[in-house]
Amino acid sequence: MASTRRSIINIDDDQHPLVHLTRQNEASIFCKLPQEILAMIYEYAVAVDKSIEPRQVAYRSNKFVWGHADLFRTRNGLWFRSSSEEVLTVISLGRTCRKIYADLEGWPVFYRVNTFEFTSATKLHYFLAAITRERRAMIRRIKLLVSNCTTVPWTFGGAEDHTTTLLTQCDDLKELSFILPMEGTSWISKRGLNLARGPRDEASPWNLPSFRLKIANEDGDTFTLGDPDLIPFSEWPADTSEFAVPNDIEKYQLLERINSAMAVRRSSFKQQLEEPRPQWFLDISKEYLVGAAIAATHIDLPGESRITHDRTDNTFGGPVSSRTRRSHEVADLSLGILQRVVPKYTVDGVLTWPFTNVLGVRWNDSSEVECNIVWSANRSKRGAETSWEPVEAIMTETGELCLRNFYMSTITGKENGNPGDILRDRQAIPTPRKIIEFAGSMVAAMSQELNKQRTKSLVNYWKKLDSRWASYIAKLGNRVAAYDERIAAQAEARVKSAAKRGPKKVAKIGGKKNKK
């Protein structure tokens, strides 16, 4: 069962520390069986008697679990889905020895004999991108379960186009089923009928010969639309329960018409199998589009890139330099991702780490302006939630918006406490004009990314903001003056009041003291 393709495990490597065990296993009776018999044994062993629902263990990961899953958080803050099902036989076999692992890699029968089930086209897209080209080519049966009308992949655009591109590499695909609920009548519409009758020369899973449109009843039974053996919907028993839909007759009539349209489409599929691939199929299966479909998932180690010993031929084409590889660290091998080390600042001193808000602005001991920023949720999990950073470090469009929000919230916010303390606190904050001047003309620094009209609008806004800040400080000064006058008047009134009753009170107090 040898293969000429690149392999994750090279069993011919005489320098491997376990090469003696590999040679011993190769000499066993089992490994000496003919390849055809070995393939039959492997197919029987790895087959699962129910559909497999792959679940990505973490964002950017090439690892998947299956079945029901429990969620918990790992040390690096990523969600990991731990399957509660028993371990797949193919995984146990792969751990037996390097020889069997190499056999299963070179002949991935696990993908050939099992049915893979997904609840969205996006999940299917991620799974196809994470596995190798040879494994995609072995897949025969895929189910796409649709729970509501909002996820019905009637037309494909954006991410779904990528899914269709990767489906063209499933060379042995026998059945691609879209299974929709019978009780959900919203998808059974004239739009569905028009799509069933739609053009057959456009890039869409609907135009793959393996495509099947199915409906499922409440008992879980599925019925293939377009199947000549399907009982006409006019003969289906009417729903007499309390949940019966009043327009069942109209629904069945539409289903009958969609069924007829799918029968015509399936007959065209039979002709297509005898003809060369249609042009739309050839157009979307080009290598650069496959690379774009894989790159769109942002998986760190997709498909062929998992074969790490040969870095000169990866999924995206071209070598990966050692410097690029060293700029990443594997955070957790069980997650199948790379933990990127992102520098805090660019070469120009601008922050690269994401932040969400500015809580304060101040002068530091070196007479430089600093901003107290709030890090994003992902960044704050790795350290402090806030920190003081130089104002020039946040001179981006996002930073400018956070700064203006800080000044506006300060101007319009409620103030409690001594007006004098509030005024001194506000006067210690650099004015908007000082911010612009100290940052070396913030607007000029950003003007390369903005058009002239946007730049002019930004300049005018900050001029108005500076005027509004000056008015705000002046009003605070007036409030402080009024507050001081009121406090002085109250103190003077207390002195006058004490002077009027003061002598009597002193004599009384003196009398008590004399008695003591």
PDB file of N, CA and C in Angstrom, residues 39-54 66-67 86-93 104 107-118 124 127-128 131 135-144 170 172-177:
ATOM      1  N   ALA A  39      -6.627  -3.450   2.338  1.00  0.00           N
ATOM      2  CA  ALA A  39      -7.586  -2.365   2.123  1.00  0.00           C
ATOM      3  C   ALA A  39      -8.975  -2.767   2.597  1.00  0.00           C
ATOM      4  N   MET A  40      -9.381  -4.003   2.323  1.00  0.00           N
ATOM      5  CA  MET A  40     -10.690  -4.485   2.761  1.00  0.00           C
ATOM      6  C   MET A  40     -10.763  -4.529   4.281  1.00  0.00           C
ATOM      7  N   ILE A  41      -9.680  -4.964   4.933  1.00  0.00           N
ATOM      8  CA  ILE A  41      -9.666  -5.023   6.395  1.00  0.00           C
ATOM      9  C   ILE A  41      -9.765  -3.624   6.990  1.00  0.00           C
ATOM     10  N   TYR A  42      -8.983  -2.716   6.425  1.00  0.00           N
ATOM     11  CA  TYR A  42      -9.009  -1.340   6.916  1.00  0.00           C
ATOM     12  C   TYR A  42     -10.400  -0.710   6.722  1.00  0.00           C
ATOM     13  N   GLU A  43     -11.010  -0.945   5.574  1.00  0.00           N
ATOM     14  CA  GLU A  43     -12.341  -0.383   5.316  1.00  0.00           C
ATOM     15  C   GLU A  43     -13.362  -0.898   6.324  1.00  0.00           C
ATOM     16  N   TYR A  44     -13.297  -2.197   6.608  1.00  0.00           N
ATOM     17  CA  TYR A  44     -14.226  -2.787   7.576  1.00  0.00           C
ATOM     18  C   TYR A  44     -13.972  -2.226   8.980  1.00  0.00           C
ATOM     19  N   ALA A  45     -12.689  -2.028   9.327  1.00  0.00           N
ATOM     20  CA  ALA A  45     -12.331  -1.617  10.682  1.00  0.00           C
ATOM     21  C   ALA A  45     -12.702  -0.164  10.962  1.00  0.00           C
ATOM     22  N   VAL A  46     -12.526   0.723   9.985  1.00  0.00           N
ATOM     23  CA  VAL A  46     -12.701   2.157  10.242  1.00  0.00           C
ATOM     24  C   VAL A  46     -14.127   2.631   9.956  1.00  0.00           C
ATOM     25  N   ALA A  47     -14.984   1.757   9.424  1.00  0.00           N
ATOM     26  CA  ALA A  47     -16.353   2.168   9.118  1.00  0.00           C
ATOM     27  C   ALA A  47     -17.146   2.413  10.402  1.00  0.00           C
ATOM     28  N   VAL A  48     -17.953   3.472  10.397  1.00  0.00           N
ATOM     29  CA  VAL A  48     -18.810   3.817  11.534  1.00  0.00           C
ATOM     30  C   VAL A  48     -20.257   3.638  11.088  1.00  0.00           C
ATOM     31  N   ASP A  49     -21.086   3.088  11.968  1.00  0.00           N
ATOM     32  CA  ASP A  49     -22.450   2.749  11.571  1.00  0.00           C
ATOM     33  C   ASP A  49     -23.420   3.932  11.650  1.00  0.00           C
ATOM     34  N   LYS A  50     -22.916   5.134  11.784  1.00  0.00           N
ATOM     35  CA  LYS A  50     -23.767   6.315  11.761  1.00  0.00           C
ATOM     36  C   LYS A  50     -22.969   7.473  11.176  1.00  0.00           C
ATOM     37  N   SER A  51     -23.673   8.555  10.861  1.00  0.00           N
ATOM     38  CA  SER A  51     -23.002   9.706  10.259  1.00  0.00           C
ATOM     39  C   SER A  51     -22.020  10.334  11.239  1.00  0.00           C
ATOM     40  N   ILE A  52     -20.917  10.820  10.713  1.00  0.00           N
ATOM     41  CA  ILE A  52     -19.887  11.475  11.513  1.00  0.00           C
ATOM     42  C   ILE A  52     -20.028  12.981  11.343  1.00  0.00           C
ATOM     43  N   GLU A  53     -20.145  13.699  12.454  1.00  0.00           N
ATOM     44  CA  GLU A  53     -20.259  15.159  12.424  1.00  0.00           C
ATOM     45  C   GLU A  53     -18.945  15.775  12.922  1.00  0.00           C
ATOM     46  N   PRO A  54     -18.052  16.147  12.017  1.00  0.00           N
ATOM     47  CA  PRO A  54     -16.773  16.733  12.450  1.00  0.00           C
ATOM     48  C   PRO A  54     -16.995  18.096  13.107  1.00  0.00           C
ATOM     49  N   TRP A  66     -15.616  14.511  16.852  1.00  0.00           N
ATOM     50  CA  TRP A  66     -16.886  14.155  16.243  1.00  0.00           C
ATOM     51  C   TRP A  66     -17.909  13.854  17.331  1.00  0.00           C
ATOM     52  N   GLY A  67     -19.175  13.830  16.915  1.00  0.00           N
ATOM     53  CA  GLY A  67     -20.257  13.542  17.854  1.00  0.00           C
ATOM     54  C   GLY A  67     -20.568  14.721  18.747  1.00  0.00           C
ATOM     55  N   GLU A  86     -16.911   7.717  21.876  1.00  0.00           N
ATOM     56  CA  GLU A  86     -15.726   6.879  21.955  1.00  0.00           C
ATOM     57  C   GLU A  86     -14.764   7.231  20.820  1.00  0.00           C
ATOM     58  N   VAL A  87     -13.508   6.929  21.016  1.00  0.00           N
ATOM     59  CA  VAL A  87     -12.477   7.258  20.033  1.00  0.00           C
ATOM     60  C   VAL A  87     -12.724   6.472  18.747  1.00  0.00           C
ATOM     61  N   LEU A  88     -12.585   7.130  17.611  1.00  0.00           N
ATOM     62  CA  LEU A  88     -12.760   6.456  16.334  1.00  0.00           C
ATOM     63  C   LEU A  88     -11.692   5.381  16.156  1.00  0.00           C
ATOM     64  N   THR A  89     -12.082   4.297  15.514  1.00  0.00           N
ATOM     65  CA  THR A  89     -11.153   3.187  15.285  1.00  0.00           C
ATOM     66  C   THR A  89      -9.964   3.623  14.435  1.00  0.00           C
ATOM     67  N   VAL A  90     -10.209   4.527  13.487  1.00  0.00           N
ATOM     68  CA  VAL A  90      -9.120   4.968  12.623  1.00  0.00           C
ATOM     69  C   VAL A  90      -8.026   5.662  13.435  1.00  0.00           C
ATOM     70  N   ILE A  91      -8.415   6.351  14.512  1.00  0.00           N
ATOM     71  CA  ILE A  91      -7.422   7.006  15.375  1.00  0.00           C
ATOM     72  C   ILE A  91      -6.646   5.971  16.170  1.00  0.00           C
ATOM     73  N   SER A  92      -7.341   4.986  16.700  1.00  0.00           N
ATOM     74  CA  SER A  92      -6.667   3.929  17.469  1.00  0.00           C
ATOM     75  C   SER A  92      -5.708   3.142  16.581  1.00  0.00           C
ATOM     76  N   LEU A  93      -6.132   2.853  15.352  1.00  0.00           N
ATOM     77  CA  LEU A  93      -5.254   2.125  14.438  1.00  0.00           C
ATOM     78  C   LEU A  93      -4.014   2.939  14.106  1.00  0.00           C
ATOM     79  N   LEU A 104      -2.746   3.942   6.339  1.00  0.00           N
ATOM     80  CA  LEU A 104      -3.994   4.698   6.393  1.00  0.00           C
ATOM     81  C   LEU A 104      -3.837   6.087   5.795  1.00  0.00           C
ATOM     82  N   TRP A 107      -3.658   5.437   1.911  1.00  0.00           N
ATOM     83  CA  TRP A 107      -4.954   4.962   1.402  1.00  0.00           C
ATOM     84  C   TRP A 107      -6.021   5.352   2.431  1.00  0.00           C
ATOM     85  N   PRO A 108      -6.491   6.600   2.423  1.00  0.00           N
ATOM     86  CA  PRO A 108      -7.402   7.098   3.462  1.00  0.00           C
ATOM     87  C   PRO A 108      -8.823   6.559   3.313  1.00  0.00           C
ATOM     88  N   VAL A 109      -8.980   5.270   3.573  1.00  0.00           N
ATOM     89  CA  VAL A 109     -10.275   4.614   3.386  1.00  0.00           C
ATOM     90  C   VAL A 109     -11.312   5.118   4.378  1.00  0.00           C
ATOM     91  N   PHE A 110     -10.879   5.715   5.480  1.00  0.00           N
ATOM     92  CA  PHE A 110     -11.826   6.255   6.458  1.00  0.00           C
ATOM     93  C   PHE A 110     -12.776   7.251   5.792  1.00  0.00           C
ATOM     94  N   TYR A 111     -12.276   8.040   4.867  1.00  0.00           N
ATOM     95  CA  TYR A 111     -13.098   9.051   4.193  1.00  0.00           C
ATOM     96  C   TYR A 111     -13.973   8.431   3.111  1.00  0.00           C
ATOM     97  N   ARG A 112     -13.611   7.252   2.669  1.00  0.00           N
ATOM     98  CA  ARG A 112     -14.364   6.598   1.606  1.00  0.00           C
ATOM     99  C   ARG A 112     -15.586   5.861   2.116  1.00  0.00           C
ATOM    100  N   VAL A 113     -15.482   5.242   3.294  1.00  0.00           N
ATOM    101  CA  VAL A 113     -16.546   4.337   3.744  1.00  0.00           C
ATOM    102  C   VAL A 113     -17.526   5.002   4.706  1.00  0.00           C
ATOM    103  N   ASN A 114     -17.284   6.237   5.103  1.00  0.00           N
ATOM    104  CA  ASN A 114     -18.152   6.890   6.081  1.00  0.00           C
ATOM    105  C   ASN A 114     -18.918   8.061   5.478  1.00  0.00           C
ATOM    106  N   THR A 115     -19.995   8.440   6.159  1.00  0.00           N
ATOM    107  CA  THR A 115     -20.817   9.585   5.767  1.00  0.00           C
ATOM    108  C   THR A 115     -20.531  10.737   6.715  1.00  0.00           C
ATOM    109  N   PHE A 116     -20.251  11.921   6.163  1.00  0.00           N
ATOM    110  CA  PHE A 116     -19.912  13.090   6.970  1.00  0.00           C
ATOM    111  C   PHE A 116     -21.087  14.060   6.966  1.00  0.00           C
ATOM    112  N   GLU A 117     -21.433  14.518   8.144  1.00  0.00           N
ATOM    113  CA  GLU A 117     -22.646  15.313   8.343  1.00  0.00           C
ATOM    114  C   GLU A 117     -22.274  16.699   8.881  1.00  0.00           C
ATOM    115  N   PHE A 118     -22.915  17.751   8.328  1.00  0.00           N
ATOM    116  CA  PHE A 118     -22.644  19.129   8.731  1.00  0.00           C
ATOM    117  C   PHE A 118     -23.962  19.887   8.860  1.00  0.00           C
ATOM    118  N   LEU A 124     -18.681  22.712   6.592  1.00  0.00           N
ATOM    119  CA  LEU A 124     -18.199  21.834   5.531  1.00  0.00           C
ATOM    120  C   LEU A 124     -16.960  22.430   4.879  1.00  0.00           C
ATOM    121  N   PHE A 127     -13.870  21.968   7.102  1.00  0.00           N
ATOM    122  CA  PHE A 127     -13.420  20.582   7.152  1.00  0.00           C
ATOM    123  C   PHE A 127     -12.673  20.201   5.879  1.00  0.00           C
ATOM    124  N   LEU A 128     -13.216  20.569   4.733  1.00  0.00           N
ATOM    125  CA  LEU A 128     -12.569  20.234   3.467  1.00  0.00           C
ATOM    126  C   LEU A 128     -11.213  20.917   3.340  1.00  0.00           C
ATOM    127  N   ILE A 131      -8.279  19.067   5.525  1.00  0.00           N
ATOM    128  CA  ILE A 131      -7.746  17.755   5.148  1.00  0.00           C
ATOM    129  C   ILE A 131      -6.969  17.863   3.839  1.00  0.00           C
ATOM    130  N   ARG A 135      -7.446  13.040   0.685  1.00  0.00           N
ATOM    131  CA  ARG A 135      -8.580  12.698   1.541  1.00  0.00           C
ATOM    132  C   ARG A 135      -9.872  13.287   0.997  1.00  0.00           C
ATOM    133  N   ARG A 136      -9.803  14.497   0.455  1.00  0.00           N
ATOM    134  CA  ARG A 136     -11.006  15.058  -0.188  1.00  0.00           C
ATOM    135  C   ARG A 136     -11.447  14.170  -1.346  1.00  0.00           C
ATOM    136  N   ALA A 137     -10.484  13.659  -2.101  1.00  0.00           N
ATOM    137  CA  ALA A 137     -10.814  12.841  -3.267  1.00  0.00           C
ATOM    138  C   ALA A 137     -11.486  11.529  -2.891  1.00  0.00           C
ATOM    139  N   MET A 138     -11.314  11.075  -1.644  1.00  0.00           N
ATOM    140  CA  MET A 138     -11.875   9.789  -1.222  1.00  0.00           C
ATOM    141  C   MET A 138     -13.293   9.903  -0.667  1.00  0.00           C
ATOM    142  N   ILE A 139     -13.738  11.101  -0.338  1.00  0.00           N
ATOM    143  CA  ILE A 139     -15.063  11.270   0.280  1.00  0.00           C
ATOM    144  C   ILE A 139     -16.156  10.883  -0.710  1.00  0.00           C
ATOM    145  N   ARG A 140     -17.118  10.107  -0.224  1.00  0.00           N
ATOM    146  CA  ARG A 140     -18.211   9.651  -1.083  1.00  0.00           C
ATOM    147  C   ARG A 140     -19.576  10.202  -0.679  1.00  0.00           C
ATOM    148  N   ARG A 141     -19.780  10.439   0.613  1.00  0.00           N
ATOM    149  CA  ARG A 141     -21.117  10.846   1.060  1.00  0.00           C
ATOM    150  C   ARG A 141     -21.024  12.010   2.044  1.00  0.00           C
ATOM    151  N   ILE A 142     -21.763  13.066   1.745  1.00  0.00           N
ATOM    152  CA  ILE A 142     -21.824  14.260   2.598  1.00  0.00           C
ATOM    153  C   ILE A 142     -23.284  14.636   2.801  1.00  0.00           C
ATOM    154  N   LYS A 143     -23.632  14.911   4.056  1.00  0.00           N
ATOM    155  CA  LYS A 143     -24.975  15.393   4.389  1.00  0.00           C
ATOM    156  C   LYS A 143     -24.881  16.817   4.922  1.00  0.00           C
ATOM    157  N   LEU A 144     -25.757  17.675   4.447  1.00  0.00           N
ATOM    158  CA  LEU A 144     -25.848  19.043   4.961  1.00  0.00           C
ATOM    159  C   LEU A 144     -27.241  19.219   5.540  1.00  0.00           C
ATOM    160  N   CYS A 170     -13.586  16.627  -4.618  1.00  0.00           N
ATOM    161  CA  CYS A 170     -14.104  15.349  -4.094  1.00  0.00           C
ATOM    162  C   CYS A 170     -14.417  14.455  -5.293  1.00  0.00           C
ATOM    163  N   ASP A 172     -14.562  11.337  -5.919  1.00  0.00           N
ATOM    164  CA  ASP A 172     -15.365  10.114  -5.791  1.00  0.00           C
ATOM    165  C   ASP A 172     -16.704  10.376  -5.105  1.00  0.00           C
ATOM    166  N   LEU A 173     -17.115  11.629  -5.045  1.00  0.00           N
ATOM    167  CA  LEU A 173     -18.352  11.975  -4.340  1.00  0.00           C
ATOM    168  C   LEU A 173     -19.564  11.359  -5.030  1.00  0.00           C
ATOM    169  N   LYS A 174     -20.282  10.529  -4.293  1.00  0.00           N
ATOM    170  CA  LYS A 174     -21.459   9.849  -4.830  1.00  0.00           C
ATOM    171  C   LYS A 174     -22.766  10.543  -4.448  1.00  0.00           C
ATOM    172  N   GLU A 175     -22.778  11.154  -3.253  1.00  0.00           N
ATOM    173  CA  GLU A 175     -24.028  11.776  -2.800  1.00  0.00           C
ATOM    174  C   GLU A 175     -23.736  12.984  -1.926  1.00  0.00           C
ATOM    175  N   LEU A 176     -24.219  14.144  -2.368  1.00  0.00           N
ATOM    176  CA  LEU A 176     -24.183  15.384  -1.601  1.00  0.00           C
ATOM    177  C   LEU A 176     -25.625  15.762  -1.305  1.00  0.00           C
ATOM    178  N   SER A 177     -26.056  15.521  -0.067  1.00  0.00           N
ATOM    179  CA  SER A 177     -27.472  15.664   0.285  1.00  0.00           C
ATOM    180  C   SER A 177     -27.718  16.932   1.073  1.00  0.00           C
TER     181      SER A 177
END
